[in-house]
C-alpha cells in the first residue's frame, strides 16, 4: 500500500538548491534577454525535477517568477529564487491539529463566530436563501431532504449517526485503507461533531454554499448536520455521507489531497486545479464502499465528477485507482491511460476536468471508443446509472 | 438529453463562462471584492437551483469549489465543503 515513509537525502537537496543558485547567478551576469538565461534556469529547474521524480517530492515556489530587466549596467536581474523541496509522498502521519471532542466543539463555535464576523463586515450582503423545504427535484444526498421542526430536536438523531459512523469506520480500517493509512486512522481517529442548522446557515451566509458536512484539512475534525434523519434519508445515504467525509480524512492522512503525477513525457504535474477531481474520487470511493456492504444510496453527489472518474476507474482498474486516490500519486494512472489511449491523454483529461468534468467525460469516452475499449460494464455500473439519472442524462 | 447535447447547450455554456470568470476574479480580489463575488455566485446558483435543479446539480461541485476558495481567501485556512 502506498504512503510508506521515504527519507529525503539532505545532500541531494543541497545539490538541487546549489544548482538553482548557480543558475540564478548566471542569469544575473548575462546580457538583457539573452537566450542563455532561460536555458540556464530551465536546466536548474529540470535538475530539481529529477529529484522530484526520484524521490516523489513536490517542488514548491520555484523559479516561475523569473523577471528580466535591463539595469544601468546592461545586466539582467532575476527575482530571488526560492526552492522548497517537500516530501509529500508519505502523506501525514498525524495532522498538525489533533482535536479532542471538546476541542472540536470549541473549533465549531470559533468557526461560527468567524463566519458571523465575515457577515458583519459586509452588512449589505444578500440574505441566506436556506430552504428547509423538501423538493422532489432535489438531486444528490447533499440536499437537505427534510423539514426541520421548530424545536430542532437534532440530538435525538445523533445516536443513530454515531452508530453508523462506528460501522463505517470499521469498514475502512478493517480492509479498505491498507495497513499504513489504517494505522494512522486508528492512531488519530476522526472526531465528528454534529452541528445545528445555525452552524451551516452562518457558513452559507459568509461563504456562499450550503453544506451538510465539513472536513477541516490539517485536523481530524469533521462536522455533520445533526438533523440527518433516517426516516427521510435512508441509512445507505447517511452511511455514504459519513464514508465520504471519513475518506476525505483518510486521503489527507495518505497524501491523497496532493494529487500529482509525472506524465509519459517526464513532465511533473500538481496543483490546486486538481481539487475537483479529488471530490469526484472521494464520492466514487464512498459509493464503492457502501455498495460493497450491500447498501445502495439513493443519489450520487457530484454526479458529473463521479461519472468522469468512474470511467477512469473502468479504464485503469478499481484497486489501482484507489491506491492513487489515497496517496495522491497518479503516475501509475497516467502510465496506464497513456498506454491504452495515447501519450498525453491523461494530462489532457485532467486539464479539461479542472474546468469541466462533463467535457472530460466526453473526451475520455471518445478516446475510449477510438481505442475500442468496451464501455458496457461501465454503463451498467449501478453508481453510473444512478449518477446519470440524477443528472437527467441518458448517456 | 445525452451528455454531449448538455455540454453544447447555451445554459451550460453560459454557466461555465460565469464560473470561469468568478474563479479568475477570485485570484486577485481583495476581501471586499471576494465578498461581492461570493454574493454574485450565491445568487446565481440559488436561482439556478430553483429554476433548473438538474442543471444546478451539474455545477454543484464547481459551486462548492468557489465557496472553498472564498473561505480560504477570507479566513486564510482550507476547508472541504460537502
XYZ file of C-alpha atoms in Angstrom:
477
model
C 0.000 0.000 0.000
C 1.318 3.488 -0.770
C 2.108 6.157 1.746
C 5.236 4.426 3.035
C 7.781 6.678 4.669
C 10.650 7.870 2.433
C 13.633 9.689 3.820
C 14.916 12.732 1.964
C 18.634 12.748 1.186
C 19.894 16.112 2.534
C 22.880 16.077 0.156
C 20.623 15.797 -2.846
C 18.519 18.683 -1.619
C 21.666 20.773 -1.193
C 22.808 19.899 -4.709
C 19.443 20.896 -6.149
C 19.482 24.182 -4.275
C 23.078 24.819 -5.381
C 22.084 24.186 -8.995
C 19.271 26.694 -8.764
C 21.514 29.266 -7.067
C 24.165 28.846 -9.761
C 21.553 29.269 -12.474
C 20.265 32.423 -10.858
C 23.752 33.900 -10.527
C 24.465 33.004 -14.120
C 21.288 34.757 -15.140
C 22.441 37.914 -13.371
C 25.560 38.130 -15.485
C 24.037 37.586 -18.877
C 23.021 40.442 -21.136
C 19.436 41.511 -21.274
C 17.071 38.967 -22.812
C 19.833 36.521 -23.524
C 18.528 33.167 -24.658
C 21.049 31.612 -22.310
C 19.092 32.815 -19.306
C 16.012 30.790 -19.939
C 18.101 27.772 -20.829
C 20.220 28.064 -17.692
C 17.244 28.433 -15.425
C 15.460 25.623 -17.193
C 18.409 23.290 -16.671
C 18.466 24.001 -12.965
C 14.746 23.562 -12.728
C 14.894 20.272 -14.579
C 17.694 19.098 -12.281
C 15.371 19.773 -9.390
C 12.586 17.926 -11.137
C 14.847 14.894 -11.498
C 14.954 14.810 -7.748
C 11.203 15.014 -7.698
C 10.892 12.000 -9.949
C 13.406 10.058 -7.926
C 12.018 10.809 -4.509
C 8.420 11.752 -5.257
C 8.914 15.132 -3.664
C 6.947 18.186 -4.501
C 8.761 21.294 -5.634
C 7.059 24.420 -4.478
C 7.611 28.086 -5.131
C 10.321 27.646 -7.699
C 11.720 29.712 -10.489
C 8.377 30.592 -12.002
C 8.782 34.256 -11.331
C 11.950 34.958 -13.223
C 11.797 38.547 -14.445
C 14.353 40.133 -16.701
C 15.029 43.814 -16.797
C 17.814 45.916 -18.112
C 19.810 47.615 -15.401
C 22.140 50.541 -15.847
C 24.995 48.058 -16.243
C 23.211 46.237 -19.003
C 22.944 43.107 -16.941
C 19.933 41.056 -16.297
C 18.342 40.725 -12.926
C 16.183 37.970 -11.659
C 13.853 37.616 -8.763
C 15.258 35.866 -5.752
C 14.653 32.211 -6.168
C 13.024 30.140 -3.541
C 13.087 26.393 -3.854
C 11.453 24.290 -1.242
C 11.502 20.573 -1.527
C 8.798 18.905 0.466
C 8.375 15.230 0.835
C 4.677 14.702 0.340
C 4.982 11.089 -0.730
C 4.231 9.860 2.786
C 1.164 11.984 3.478
C 0.586 12.996 7.088
C 1.284 10.592 9.899
C -0.599 12.859 12.269
C -2.470 16.071 11.421
C -0.854 19.240 12.811
C -4.002 19.993 14.820
C -5.370 16.941 16.575
C -8.662 17.637 18.307
C -10.457 16.024 21.166
C -14.238 16.133 21.156
C -14.214 19.203 23.368
C -11.601 20.845 21.152
C -13.667 20.113 18.049
C -16.776 21.601 19.657
C -14.819 24.727 20.535
C -13.472 24.773 16.979
C -17.043 24.735 15.649
C -18.022 27.602 17.937
C -15.000 29.589 16.794
C -15.905 28.963 13.149
C -19.436 30.181 13.716
C -18.087 33.353 15.331
C -15.673 33.859 12.430
C -18.488 33.451 9.908
C -20.626 35.945 11.790
C -17.750 38.422 11.761
C -17.379 37.970 7.984
C -21.100 38.622 7.570
C -20.961 41.644 9.881
C -18.146 43.193 7.834
C -20.443 43.209 4.799
C -23.907 44.172 6.041
C -25.284 44.803 2.571
C -24.802 41.196 1.525
C -27.753 39.161 0.345
C -29.524 37.107 2.946
C -29.293 33.381 3.179
C -31.611 31.502 0.886
C -31.526 28.489 3.138
C -34.543 26.412 2.347
C -35.823 23.699 4.568
C -38.473 22.566 2.139
C -38.366 19.095 0.728
C -38.192 19.114 -3.020
C -38.730 16.056 -5.131
C -36.484 17.530 -7.793
C -33.549 17.991 -5.431
C -30.649 15.932 -6.570
C -27.881 14.436 -4.503
C -27.824 13.430 -0.903
C -26.230 16.705 -0.004
C -29.512 18.487 -0.437
C -31.489 18.583 2.749
C -34.341 16.208 2.139
C -36.140 17.026 5.312
C -38.050 19.724 7.081
C -36.923 20.848 10.486
C -39.386 21.202 13.343
C -39.169 24.449 15.234
C -37.637 22.947 18.354
C -34.821 21.377 16.278
C -34.636 18.025 18.095
C -31.400 17.207 16.323
C -29.946 15.461 19.324
C -32.404 12.583 19.035
C -30.917 11.619 15.688
C -27.308 11.850 16.751
C -27.086 8.468 18.468
C -28.090 6.726 15.249
C -25.485 8.695 13.305
C -22.839 7.794 15.886
C -23.597 4.092 15.404
C -23.360 4.441 11.638
C -20.069 6.299 11.972
C -18.629 3.425 14.021
C -19.801 0.943 11.414
C -18.267 2.888 8.516
C -15.035 3.376 10.463
C -14.830 -0.391 10.880
C -15.283 -0.936 7.139
C -12.404 1.423 6.423
C -9.785 0.240 8.874
C -10.518 -3.481 8.543
C -9.579 -3.812 4.906
C -10.198 -0.760 2.779
C -7.415 1.677 3.646
C -4.442 -0.639 3.736
C -2.015 -1.008 6.633
C -0.284 2.385 6.635
C -3.336 4.643 6.414
C -5.400 2.337 8.638
C -2.795 2.626 11.360
C -2.810 6.414 11.081
C -6.617 6.488 11.033
C -6.776 4.347 14.176
C -3.994 6.264 15.906
C -5.692 9.618 15.289
C -9.330 8.804 14.629
C -11.617 11.466 13.207
C -13.799 13.392 15.618
C -17.285 14.143 14.343
C -19.305 16.987 15.777
C -22.989 17.090 14.970
C -23.926 20.680 14.382
C -27.235 22.503 14.445
C -28.601 24.150 11.338
C -27.452 27.562 12.590
C -23.833 26.445 12.086
C -24.386 25.666 8.419
C -26.553 28.740 7.987
C -23.745 31.018 9.182
C -21.218 29.346 6.878
C -23.591 29.668 3.937
C -24.194 33.367 4.553
C -20.471 34.039 4.856
C -19.013 31.791 2.171
C -21.836 31.102 -0.252
C -22.543 27.371 -0.125
C -25.000 25.405 1.974
C -23.267 22.238 3.125
C -24.296 19.228 5.209
C -20.748 18.180 6.046
C -17.356 19.777 6.517
C -13.881 18.325 6.684
C -11.234 20.698 8.063
C -7.824 19.897 6.481
C -4.825 19.656 8.810
C -7.150 18.468 11.574
C -9.113 15.342 12.414
C -12.368 17.302 12.748
C -15.456 16.515 10.693
C -18.712 18.429 11.176
C -22.022 16.936 10.116
C -25.589 18.189 10.182
C -27.175 16.536 13.191
C -30.580 16.641 11.556
C -29.783 13.946 9.005
C -32.861 11.892 9.673
C -33.037 8.198 8.861
C -36.776 8.390 8.352
C -36.330 10.671 5.371
C -32.772 9.914 4.341
C -32.018 6.210 4.215
C -29.264 4.597 6.227
C -27.481 3.993 2.921
C -27.484 7.731 2.286
C -26.222 8.743 5.729
C -23.623 5.961 5.655
C -22.477 7.260 2.279
C -22.132 10.783 3.643
C -20.147 9.567 6.651
C -17.965 7.415 4.392
C -17.433 10.406 2.126
C -16.207 12.624 4.987
C -14.104 9.839 6.510
C -12.450 9.260 3.153
C -11.539 12.947 2.922
C -9.680 12.489 6.198
C -8.131 9.166 5.194
C -6.920 10.642 1.903
C -5.449 13.580 3.812
C -3.516 11.120 6.010
C -2.277 9.183 2.985
C -1.222 12.185 0.902
C -4.242 11.905 -1.367
C -5.172 15.565 -1.140
C -1.987 16.434 -3.044
C -2.716 14.989 -6.466
C 0.460 14.801 -8.522
C 1.885 12.761 -11.359
C 4.692 12.518 -13.848
C 3.364 12.043 -17.356
C 4.783 9.851 -20.101
C 6.841 12.816 -21.374
C 8.542 13.138 -17.981
C 6.737 16.340 -17.013
C 5.651 16.758 -13.409
C 2.116 17.977 -12.633
C 0.494 19.027 -9.376
C -1.642 21.843 -8.066
C -4.794 23.343 -6.793
C -6.647 22.838 -10.073
C -6.981 19.164 -9.271
C -9.312 19.661 -6.298
C -12.462 18.973 -8.279
C -11.205 15.555 -9.326
C -10.442 14.788 -5.685
C -14.113 15.384 -4.861
C -15.272 13.024 -7.604
C -12.756 10.424 -6.405
C -13.987 10.739 -2.824
C -17.642 10.335 -3.716
C -16.940 7.408 -6.062
C -14.960 5.610 -3.374
C -17.628 6.300 -0.751
C -20.241 4.853 -3.106
C -17.978 1.859 -3.867
C -17.521 1.218 -0.146
C -21.199 1.450 0.727
C -22.255 -0.663 -2.266
C -19.703 -3.315 -1.296
C -21.554 -3.664 2.013
C -24.887 -4.238 0.353
C -26.312 -0.729 0.500
C -27.431 1.482 -2.389
C -27.541 5.223 -1.718
C -30.498 6.921 -3.357
C -28.377 9.605 -5.029
C -24.853 10.229 -6.221
C -23.376 13.547 -5.195
C -21.060 15.385 -7.570
C -22.582 13.290 -10.340
C -20.587 14.831 -13.240
C -17.321 14.318 -11.355
C -18.267 10.756 -10.418
C -19.253 9.871 -13.995
C -15.927 11.069 -15.304
C -13.830 9.444 -12.590
C -15.808 6.191 -12.787
C -14.876 5.942 -16.460
C -11.256 6.458 -15.477
C -11.714 3.653 -12.927
C -13.112 1.405 -15.645
C -10.040 2.014 -17.799
C -7.328 1.589 -15.144
C -8.934 -0.719 -12.571
C -10.525 -0.238 -9.169
C -7.619 -1.128 -6.891
C -5.070 0.892 -8.868
C -7.318 3.938 -8.732
C -7.967 3.511 -5.015
C -4.227 3.416 -4.315
C -3.742 6.603 -6.339
C -6.701 8.302 -4.676
C -5.480 7.586 -1.151
C -1.842 8.547 -1.790
C -2.259 11.296 -4.379
C 0.343 9.715 -6.673
C -1.268 9.355 -10.093
C 1.844 8.477 -12.098
C 0.738 4.851 -12.497
C -2.701 6.057 -13.622
C -1.076 8.353 -16.190
C 1.012 5.428 -17.477
C -1.986 3.130 -17.825
C -4.196 5.706 -19.529
C -1.479 6.830 -21.922
C -0.596 3.218 -22.722
C -4.185 2.474 -23.706
C -5.281 5.787 -25.182
C -2.131 7.530 -26.337
C 0.630 9.688 -24.890
C -0.602 12.823 -23.182
C -4.207 11.635 -22.833
C -4.244 11.602 -19.045
C -2.667 15.035 -18.774
C -5.222 16.457 -21.154
C -8.042 14.690 -19.311
C -7.006 16.254 -16.000
C -6.648 19.668 -17.601
C -10.148 19.501 -19.098
C -11.544 18.109 -15.836
C -10.305 21.123 -13.876
C -12.832 23.328 -15.668
C -15.493 20.840 -16.783
C -15.898 17.263 -15.534
C -18.550 16.568 -18.179
C -16.293 17.727 -21.001
C -13.629 15.441 -19.524
C -16.118 12.555 -19.580
C -16.908 13.112 -23.272
C -13.178 13.435 -24.004
C -12.424 10.102 -22.333
C -15.415 8.376 -23.929
C -14.279 9.474 -27.375
C -10.712 8.298 -26.796
C -12.007 5.066 -25.330
C -14.193 4.470 -28.363
C -11.255 5.128 -30.705
C -9.185 2.622 -28.738
C -12.109 0.168 -28.938
C -12.442 -0.113 -25.177
C -15.670 -1.861 -24.207
C -17.653 0.556 -22.047
C -20.709 -1.634 -21.465
C -19.635 -2.756 -17.974
C -19.062 0.873 -17.044
C -22.506 1.864 -18.305
C -24.110 -0.947 -16.298
C -22.392 0.049 -13.032
C -25.290 0.964 -10.682
C -23.381 4.027 -9.463
C -23.029 5.252 -13.056
C -26.698 4.576 -13.777
C -27.750 6.492 -10.657
C -25.449 9.415 -11.455
C -26.890 9.698 -14.959
C -30.405 9.537 -13.552
C -29.594 12.295 -11.059
C -28.294 14.471 -13.882
C -31.220 13.665 -16.140
C -28.987 12.411 -18.947
C -29.472 9.268 -20.986
C -25.867 8.529 -21.979
C -30.788 14.508 -23.384
C -27.328 12.996 -23.651
C -24.179 14.443 -22.106
C -22.846 15.760 -25.427
C -26.045 17.748 -26.026
C -25.990 19.033 -22.460
C -22.487 20.470 -22.702
C -23.353 22.136 -26.010
C -26.467 23.826 -24.591
C -26.438 27.597 -24.139
C -27.452 27.321 -20.467
C -24.461 25.081 -19.754
C -22.043 27.236 -21.721
C -23.319 30.395 -20.065
C -22.865 28.934 -16.586
C -19.385 27.659 -17.434
C -18.340 31.144 -18.567
C -19.624 32.715 -15.377
C -17.831 30.152 -13.223
C -14.573 30.653 -15.111
C -14.911 34.420 -14.678
C -15.536 34.169 -10.927
C -12.585 31.813 -10.491
C -10.368 34.243 -12.364
C -11.604 37.248 -10.392
C -11.079 35.472 -7.080
C -7.379 35.078 -7.812
C -6.773 38.800 -7.356
C -9.789 40.092 -5.417
C -9.359 41.780 -2.043
C -11.686 40.927 0.867
C -14.429 43.273 -0.244
C -14.196 42.069 -3.830
C -14.233 38.463 -2.649
C -17.432 39.070 -0.700
C -19.056 40.654 -3.747
C -18.068 37.741 -5.974
C -19.437 35.384 -3.322
C -22.775 37.163 -3.364
C -22.893 37.045 -7.157
C -22.375 33.319 -7.438
C -24.526 32.543 -4.422
C -27.383 34.446 -6.040
C -26.790 32.813 -9.428
C -26.730 29.279 -8.073
C -29.698 29.885 -5.806
C -31.803 30.971 -8.774
C -30.484 28.141 -10.934
C -31.312 25.605 -8.240
C -34.913 26.833 -8.079
C -35.426 27.186 -11.831
C -33.411 24.206 -13.129
C -32.435 21.862 -10.312
C -30.951 19.197 -12.584
C -28.785 21.759 -14.331
C -27.733 23.059 -10.910
C -26.615 19.547 -9.952
C -24.200 19.652 -12.904
C -22.477 22.634 -11.303
C -22.757 21.763 -7.627
C -19.100 20.697 -7.452
C -17.918 23.944 -9.012
C -20.242 25.964 -6.773
C -18.764 24.415 -3.687
C -15.260 24.879 -5.062
C -15.935 28.607 -5.465
C -17.085 28.771 -1.852
C -13.996 26.921 -0.674
C -11.877 29.491 -2.492
C -13.820 32.309 -0.793
C -13.365 30.628 2.571
C -9.631 30.311 2.055
C -9.313 33.923 0.958
C -11.324 35.317 3.849
C -10.066 33.039 6.615
C -6.621 32.014 5.437
C -7.498 28.356 6.031
C -8.527 25.465 3.836
C -11.871 23.737 4.122
C -13.667 20.886 2.383
C -17.375 21.589 1.981
C -19.895 18.869 1.149
